[in-house]
Short mmCIF file of C-alpha atoms and ligand atoms in Angstrom, two decimals:
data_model
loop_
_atom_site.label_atom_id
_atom_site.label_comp_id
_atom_site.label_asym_id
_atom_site.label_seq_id
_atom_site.Cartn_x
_atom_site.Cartn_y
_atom_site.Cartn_z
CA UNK C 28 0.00 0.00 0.00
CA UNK C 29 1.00 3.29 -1.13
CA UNK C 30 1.51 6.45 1.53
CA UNK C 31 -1.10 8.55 -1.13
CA UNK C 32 -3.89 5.40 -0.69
CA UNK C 33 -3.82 5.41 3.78
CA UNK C 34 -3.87 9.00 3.47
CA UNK C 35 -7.47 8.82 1.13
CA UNK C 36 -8.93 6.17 2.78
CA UNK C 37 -8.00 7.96 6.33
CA UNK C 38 -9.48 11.08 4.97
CA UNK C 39 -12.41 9.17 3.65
CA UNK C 40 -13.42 7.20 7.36
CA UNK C 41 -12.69 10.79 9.21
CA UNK C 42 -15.41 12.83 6.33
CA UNK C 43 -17.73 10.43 6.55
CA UNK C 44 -17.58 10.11 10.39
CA UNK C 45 -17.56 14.04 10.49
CA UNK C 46 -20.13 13.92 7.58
CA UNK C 47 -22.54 11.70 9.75
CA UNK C 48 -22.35 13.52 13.03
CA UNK C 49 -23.05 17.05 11.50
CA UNK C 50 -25.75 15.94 9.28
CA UNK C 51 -27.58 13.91 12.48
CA UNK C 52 -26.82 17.26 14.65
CA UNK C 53 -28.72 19.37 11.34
CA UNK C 54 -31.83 17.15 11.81
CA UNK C 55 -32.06 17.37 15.45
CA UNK C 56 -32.33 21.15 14.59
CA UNK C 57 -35.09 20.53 12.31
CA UNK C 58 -37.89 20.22 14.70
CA UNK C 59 -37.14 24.21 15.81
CA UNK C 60 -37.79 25.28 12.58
CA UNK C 61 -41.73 24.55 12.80
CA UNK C 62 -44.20 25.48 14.61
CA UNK C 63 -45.37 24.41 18.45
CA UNK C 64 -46.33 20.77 17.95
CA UNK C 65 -50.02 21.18 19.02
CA UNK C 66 -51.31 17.97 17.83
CA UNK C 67 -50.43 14.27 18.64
CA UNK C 68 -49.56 13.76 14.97
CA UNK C 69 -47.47 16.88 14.36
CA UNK C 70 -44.79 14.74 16.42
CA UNK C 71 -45.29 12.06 13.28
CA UNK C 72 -44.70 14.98 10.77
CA UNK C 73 -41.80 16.29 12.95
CA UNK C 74 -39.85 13.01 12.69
CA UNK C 75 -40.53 12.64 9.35
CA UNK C 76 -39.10 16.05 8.69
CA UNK C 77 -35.86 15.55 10.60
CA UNK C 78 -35.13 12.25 8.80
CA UNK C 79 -35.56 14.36 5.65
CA UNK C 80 -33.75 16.77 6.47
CA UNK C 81 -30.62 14.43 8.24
CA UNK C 82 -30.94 12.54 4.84
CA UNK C 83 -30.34 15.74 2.68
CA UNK C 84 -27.58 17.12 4.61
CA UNK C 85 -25.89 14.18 4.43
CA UNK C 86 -26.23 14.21 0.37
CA UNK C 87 -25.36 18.06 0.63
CA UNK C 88 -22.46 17.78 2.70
CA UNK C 89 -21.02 14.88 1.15
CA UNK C 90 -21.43 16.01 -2.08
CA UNK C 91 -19.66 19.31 -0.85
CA UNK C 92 -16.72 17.49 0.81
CA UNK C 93 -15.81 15.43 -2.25
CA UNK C 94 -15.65 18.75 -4.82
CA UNK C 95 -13.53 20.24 -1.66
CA UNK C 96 -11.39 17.36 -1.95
CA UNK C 97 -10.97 17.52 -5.75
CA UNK C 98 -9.85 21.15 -5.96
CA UNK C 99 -7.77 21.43 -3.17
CA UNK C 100 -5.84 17.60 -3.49
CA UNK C 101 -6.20 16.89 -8.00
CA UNK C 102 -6.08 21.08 -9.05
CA UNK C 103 -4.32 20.77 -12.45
CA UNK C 104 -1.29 22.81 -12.86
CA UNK C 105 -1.24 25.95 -14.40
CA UNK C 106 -0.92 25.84 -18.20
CA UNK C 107 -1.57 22.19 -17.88
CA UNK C 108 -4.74 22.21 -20.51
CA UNK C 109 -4.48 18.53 -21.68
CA UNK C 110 -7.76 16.30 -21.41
CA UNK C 111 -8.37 14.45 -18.29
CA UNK C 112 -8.27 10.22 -18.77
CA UNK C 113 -10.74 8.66 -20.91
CA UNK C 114 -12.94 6.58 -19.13
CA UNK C 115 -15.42 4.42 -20.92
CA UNK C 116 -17.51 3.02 -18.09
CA UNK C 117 -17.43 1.60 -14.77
CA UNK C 118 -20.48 -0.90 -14.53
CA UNK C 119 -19.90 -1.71 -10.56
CA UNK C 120 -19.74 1.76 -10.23
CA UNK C 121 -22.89 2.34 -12.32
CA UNK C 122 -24.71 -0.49 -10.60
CA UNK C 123 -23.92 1.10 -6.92
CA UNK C 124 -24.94 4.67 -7.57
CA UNK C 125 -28.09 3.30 -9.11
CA UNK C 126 -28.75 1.22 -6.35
CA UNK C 127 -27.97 3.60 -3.64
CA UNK C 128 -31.06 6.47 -5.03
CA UNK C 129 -32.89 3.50 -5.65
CA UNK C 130 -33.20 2.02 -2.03
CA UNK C 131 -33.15 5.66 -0.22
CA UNK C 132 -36.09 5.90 -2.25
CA UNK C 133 -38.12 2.95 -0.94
CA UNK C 134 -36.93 3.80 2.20
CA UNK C 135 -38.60 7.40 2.37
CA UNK C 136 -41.50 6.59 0.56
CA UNK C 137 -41.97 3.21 3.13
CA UNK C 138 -41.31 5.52 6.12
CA UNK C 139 -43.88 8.17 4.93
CA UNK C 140 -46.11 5.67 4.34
CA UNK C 141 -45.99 4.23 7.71
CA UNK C 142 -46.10 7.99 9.23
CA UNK C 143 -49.85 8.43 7.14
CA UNK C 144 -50.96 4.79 8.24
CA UNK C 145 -50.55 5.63 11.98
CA UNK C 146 -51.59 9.20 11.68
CA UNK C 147 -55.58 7.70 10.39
CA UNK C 148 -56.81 11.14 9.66
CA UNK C 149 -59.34 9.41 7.59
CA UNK C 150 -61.31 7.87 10.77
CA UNK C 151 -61.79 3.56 10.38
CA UNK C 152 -64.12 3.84 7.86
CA UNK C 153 -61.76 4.87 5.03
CA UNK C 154 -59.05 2.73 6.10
CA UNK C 155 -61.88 -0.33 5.64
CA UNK C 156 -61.53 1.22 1.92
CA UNK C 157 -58.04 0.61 1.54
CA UNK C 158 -58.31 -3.11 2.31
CA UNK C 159 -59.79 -5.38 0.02
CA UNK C 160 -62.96 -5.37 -0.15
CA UNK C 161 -64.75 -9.16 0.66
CA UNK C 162 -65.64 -9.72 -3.10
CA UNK C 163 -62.13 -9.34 -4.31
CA UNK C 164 -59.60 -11.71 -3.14
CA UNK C 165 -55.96 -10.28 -3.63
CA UNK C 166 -53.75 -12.24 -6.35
CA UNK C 167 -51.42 -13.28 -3.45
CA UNK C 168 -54.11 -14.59 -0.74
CA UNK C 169 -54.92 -18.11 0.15
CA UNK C 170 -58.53 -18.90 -1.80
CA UNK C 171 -59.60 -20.25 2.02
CA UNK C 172 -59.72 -17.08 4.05
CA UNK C 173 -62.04 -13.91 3.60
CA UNK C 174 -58.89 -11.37 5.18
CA UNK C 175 -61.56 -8.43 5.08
CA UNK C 176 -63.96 -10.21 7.71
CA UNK C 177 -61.21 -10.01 10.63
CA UNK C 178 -60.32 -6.81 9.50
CA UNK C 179 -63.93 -5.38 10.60
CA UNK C 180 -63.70 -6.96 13.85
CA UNK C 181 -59.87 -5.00 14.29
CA UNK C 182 -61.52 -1.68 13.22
CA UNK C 183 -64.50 -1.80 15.52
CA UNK C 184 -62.27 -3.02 18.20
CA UNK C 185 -59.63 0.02 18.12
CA UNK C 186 -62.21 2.54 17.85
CA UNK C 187 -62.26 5.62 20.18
CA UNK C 188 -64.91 5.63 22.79
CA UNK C 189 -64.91 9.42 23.29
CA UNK C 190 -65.39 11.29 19.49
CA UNK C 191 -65.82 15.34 19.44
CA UNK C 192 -68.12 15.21 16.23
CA UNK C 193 -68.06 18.66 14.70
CA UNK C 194 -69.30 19.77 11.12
CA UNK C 195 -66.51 22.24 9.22
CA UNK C 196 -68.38 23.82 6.33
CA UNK C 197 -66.02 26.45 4.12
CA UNK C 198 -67.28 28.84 1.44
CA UNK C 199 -66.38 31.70 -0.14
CA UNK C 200 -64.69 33.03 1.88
CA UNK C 201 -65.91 31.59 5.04
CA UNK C 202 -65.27 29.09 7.77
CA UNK C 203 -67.90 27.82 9.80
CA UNK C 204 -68.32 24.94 12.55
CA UNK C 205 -71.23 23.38 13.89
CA UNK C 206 -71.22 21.22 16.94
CA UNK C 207 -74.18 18.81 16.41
CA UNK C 208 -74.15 17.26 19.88
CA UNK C 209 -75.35 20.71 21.15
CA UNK C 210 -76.65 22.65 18.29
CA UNK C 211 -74.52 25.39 17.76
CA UNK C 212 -72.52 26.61 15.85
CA UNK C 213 -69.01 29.59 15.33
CA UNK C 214 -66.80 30.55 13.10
CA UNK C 215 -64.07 30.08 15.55
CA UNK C 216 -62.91 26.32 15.88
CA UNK C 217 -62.76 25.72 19.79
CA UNK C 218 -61.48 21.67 20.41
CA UNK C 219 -60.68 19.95 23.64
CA UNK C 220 -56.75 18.86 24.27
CA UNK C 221 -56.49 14.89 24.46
CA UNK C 222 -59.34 14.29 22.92
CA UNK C 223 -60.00 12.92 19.71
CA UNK C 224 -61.80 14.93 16.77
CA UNK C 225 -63.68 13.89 13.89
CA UNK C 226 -64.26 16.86 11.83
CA UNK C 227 -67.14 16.19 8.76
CA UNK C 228 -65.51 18.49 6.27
CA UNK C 229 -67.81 20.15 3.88
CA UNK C 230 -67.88 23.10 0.60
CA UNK C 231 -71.01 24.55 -0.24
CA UNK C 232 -68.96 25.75 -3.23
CA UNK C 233 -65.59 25.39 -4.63
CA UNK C 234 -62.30 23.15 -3.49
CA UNK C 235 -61.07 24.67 -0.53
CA UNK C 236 -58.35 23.32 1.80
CA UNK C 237 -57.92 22.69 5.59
CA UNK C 238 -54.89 23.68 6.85
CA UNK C 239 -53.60 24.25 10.49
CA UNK C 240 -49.89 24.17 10.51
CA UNK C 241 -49.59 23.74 14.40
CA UNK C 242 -51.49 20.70 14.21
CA UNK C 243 -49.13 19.55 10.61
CA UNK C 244 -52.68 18.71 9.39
CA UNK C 245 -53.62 19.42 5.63
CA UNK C 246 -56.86 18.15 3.83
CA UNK C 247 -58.50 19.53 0.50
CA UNK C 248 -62.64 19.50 0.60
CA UNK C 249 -64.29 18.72 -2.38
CA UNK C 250 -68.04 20.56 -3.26
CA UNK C 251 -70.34 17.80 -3.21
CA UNK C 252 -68.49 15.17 -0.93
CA UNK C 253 -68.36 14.99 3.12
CA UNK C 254 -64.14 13.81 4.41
CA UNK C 255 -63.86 12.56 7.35
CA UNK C 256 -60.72 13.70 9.26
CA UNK C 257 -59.65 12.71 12.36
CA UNK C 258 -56.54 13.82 15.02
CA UNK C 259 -56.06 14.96 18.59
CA UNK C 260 -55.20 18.00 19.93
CA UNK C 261 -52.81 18.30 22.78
CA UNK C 262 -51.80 21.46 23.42
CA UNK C 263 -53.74 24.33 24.27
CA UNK C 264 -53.39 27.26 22.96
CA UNK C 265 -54.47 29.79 19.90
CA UNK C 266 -53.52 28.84 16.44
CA UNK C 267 -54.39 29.60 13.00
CA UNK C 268 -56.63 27.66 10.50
CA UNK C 269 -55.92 28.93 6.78
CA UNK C 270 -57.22 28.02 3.41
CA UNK C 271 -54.56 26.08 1.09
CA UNK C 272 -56.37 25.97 -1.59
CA UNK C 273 -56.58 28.84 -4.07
CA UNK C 274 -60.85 29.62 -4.21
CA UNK C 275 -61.28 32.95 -5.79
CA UNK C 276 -60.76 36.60 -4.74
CA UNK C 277 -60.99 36.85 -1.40
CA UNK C 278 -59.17 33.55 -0.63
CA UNK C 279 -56.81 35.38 1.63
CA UNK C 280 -59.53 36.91 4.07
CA UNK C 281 -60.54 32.61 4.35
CA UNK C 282 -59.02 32.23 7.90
CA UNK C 283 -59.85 31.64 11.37
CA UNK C 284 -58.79 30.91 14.73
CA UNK C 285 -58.30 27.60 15.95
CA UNK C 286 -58.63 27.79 20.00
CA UNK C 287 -57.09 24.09 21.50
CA UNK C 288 -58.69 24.08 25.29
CA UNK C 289 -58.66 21.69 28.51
CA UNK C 290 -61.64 19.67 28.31
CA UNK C 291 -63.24 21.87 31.33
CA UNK C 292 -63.23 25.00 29.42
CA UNK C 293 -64.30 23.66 26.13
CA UNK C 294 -67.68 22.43 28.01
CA UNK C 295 -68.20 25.99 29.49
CA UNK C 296 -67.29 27.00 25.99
CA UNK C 297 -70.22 25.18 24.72
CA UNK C 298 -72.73 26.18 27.32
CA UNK C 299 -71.68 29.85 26.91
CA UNK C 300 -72.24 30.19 23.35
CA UNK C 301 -75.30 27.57 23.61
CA UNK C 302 -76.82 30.89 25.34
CA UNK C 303 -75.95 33.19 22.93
CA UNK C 304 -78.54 34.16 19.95
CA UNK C 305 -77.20 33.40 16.46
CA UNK C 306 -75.98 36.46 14.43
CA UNK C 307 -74.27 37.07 11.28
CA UNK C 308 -70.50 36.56 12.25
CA UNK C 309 -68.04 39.86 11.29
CA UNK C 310 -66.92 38.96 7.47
CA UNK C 311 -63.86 40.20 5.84
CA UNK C 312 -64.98 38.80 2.48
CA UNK C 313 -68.22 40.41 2.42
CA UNK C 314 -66.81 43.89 3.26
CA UNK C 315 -64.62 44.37 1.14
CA UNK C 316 -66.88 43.06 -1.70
CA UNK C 317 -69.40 45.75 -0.46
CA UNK C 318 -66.34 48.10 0.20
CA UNK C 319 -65.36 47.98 -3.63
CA UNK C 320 -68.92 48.20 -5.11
CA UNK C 321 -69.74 51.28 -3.06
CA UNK C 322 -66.25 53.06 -4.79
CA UNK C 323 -67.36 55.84 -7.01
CA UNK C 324 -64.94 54.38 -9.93
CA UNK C 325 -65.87 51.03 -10.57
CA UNK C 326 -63.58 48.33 -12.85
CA UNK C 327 -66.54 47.06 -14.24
CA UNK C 328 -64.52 43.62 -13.53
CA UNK C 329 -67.20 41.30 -11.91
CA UNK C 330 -66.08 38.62 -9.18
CA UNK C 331 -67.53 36.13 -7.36
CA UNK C 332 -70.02 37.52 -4.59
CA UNK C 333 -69.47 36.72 -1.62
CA UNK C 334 -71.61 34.46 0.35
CA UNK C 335 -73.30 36.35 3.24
CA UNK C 336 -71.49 36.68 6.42
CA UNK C 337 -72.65 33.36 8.33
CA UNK C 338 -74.86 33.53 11.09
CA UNK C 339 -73.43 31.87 14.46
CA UNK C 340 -73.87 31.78 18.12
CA UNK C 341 -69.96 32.26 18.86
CA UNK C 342 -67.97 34.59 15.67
CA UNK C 343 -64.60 35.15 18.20
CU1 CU Z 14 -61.26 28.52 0.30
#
């Protein structure tokens, strides 16, 4: 062995060793880059995340360190402006970095897969929709079992005693919430911490999207369809509920306030504004749309009217 060959692979164990330790030390930093983990599945998200992140600094920094080690240990000489070797091909070489992508690959996309499977924001009856149904036995199965009947029983087993049930219905350009168990309804979204939701979402018009970032939750509502979304809360505190799904004009003014509670003061909550006589809640959307059309010079550019401000026992 050569003295130029230790000294490479020497360099090459103490890099990646160095490599490794920063790029685990840059994903630990990851989680303070997002916000206050206010839901039992942001912690899901927040792992996720970090193992991205560790994954890319690793690529990043590597990829850094071996250009570092090119210029500074193979610069050409000056005046030296002959052509490097010709190489034709390397196949193990080919075979490894096309192997490498290729198992990272499965490896996120089996991870994130596992992260939405635990997470069951779609409540047990969609995940009964993701099995087979009875009718159709999978290629792989033995012809003597019916897989679907047990996994009933599991579902029905492992579901939550204690739901919240609440009604989300968004329109343009308004949020609104209805809490069937006691008949009223806001246009602030007040949940209980440790306790599981099940939110019906709704549009009375176009696709809009429900986004809370504190909770890492994210689901698009389709007009004409009812998604059920499930997660618990568990932090209290005040957080914001935004639209991510571009619906028309006054998309922007399409937020609201998301208030997490202990379970005490949601109930008071709910027998406070039980009390209260239903009014129309203070829209954004609607004044400005009345705003404009009462400005002496007009566009003559029509938009979409807004829908009238919503009328609710509790509007914040
Ligand atoms: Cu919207």
């Amino acid at each position: 062995m050569n003295i130029r060959l230790i000294f490479n692979l020497f360099l090459l164990m103490i890099g990646g060793f160095v490599i490794t330790i920063t790029s685990i030390f840059i994903g630990k930093q990851a989680y303070f880059w997002l916000p206050p983990q206010a839901a039992a599945e942001s912690h899901l998200i927040d792992d996720l995340f970090s193992f991205l992140v560790t994954i890319g600094a690793f690529i990043f920094l590597g990829v850094t360190a071996v250009i570092l080690y090119s210029v500074l240990f193979h610069r050409a000489n000056n005046y030296d402006f002959s052509d490097g070797p010709h190489i034709e091909g390397n196949i193990t070489l080919e075979v490894i970095w096309t192997a490498i992508p290729i198992m990272l690959v499965l490896w996120i996309a089996s991870y994130s897969y596992e992260v939405y499977e635990q997470m069951g924001i779609q409540g047990p009856s969609h995940l009964l929709h993701l099995h087979n149904p009875i009718h159709i036995q999978a290629a792989f199965a033995e012809a003597t079992e019916t897989p679907a009947a047990t996994e009933i029983e599991i579902e029905t087993e492992n579901e939550p005693i204690e739901l919240e049930k609440i009604n989300v219905i968004a329109k343009q350009w308004a949020w609104v919430f209805q809490y069937p168990e006691t008949g009223i309804s806001s246009t602030e979204l007040h949940l209980p911490s440790d306790r599981r939701v099940h939110l019906a979402l709704q549009s009375e018009d176009v696709l809009h999207g429900f986004y809370i970032p504190a909770f890492r939750l994210k689901q698009d509502i389709v007009p004409g369809k009812t998604i059920d979304f499930e997660f618990t809360p568990i932090r209290p505190g005040k957080y914001s509920l935004t639209d991510s799904q571009y619906s028309g004009t006054y998309f922007a003014t399409m937020q609201a306030d998301v208030v997490v509670e202990t379970p005490e003061e949601y109930h008071t909550w709910l027998e406070t504004a039980a009390t209260q006589t239903p009014s129309p809640a203070k829209n954004q959307a609607a004044t400005e749309y009345a705003q404009n059309h009462n400005e002496k010079i007009q566009t003559g550019w029509e938009t979409v009217k807004p829908a009238a401000p919503p009328i609710v026992n509790f509007s914040g």
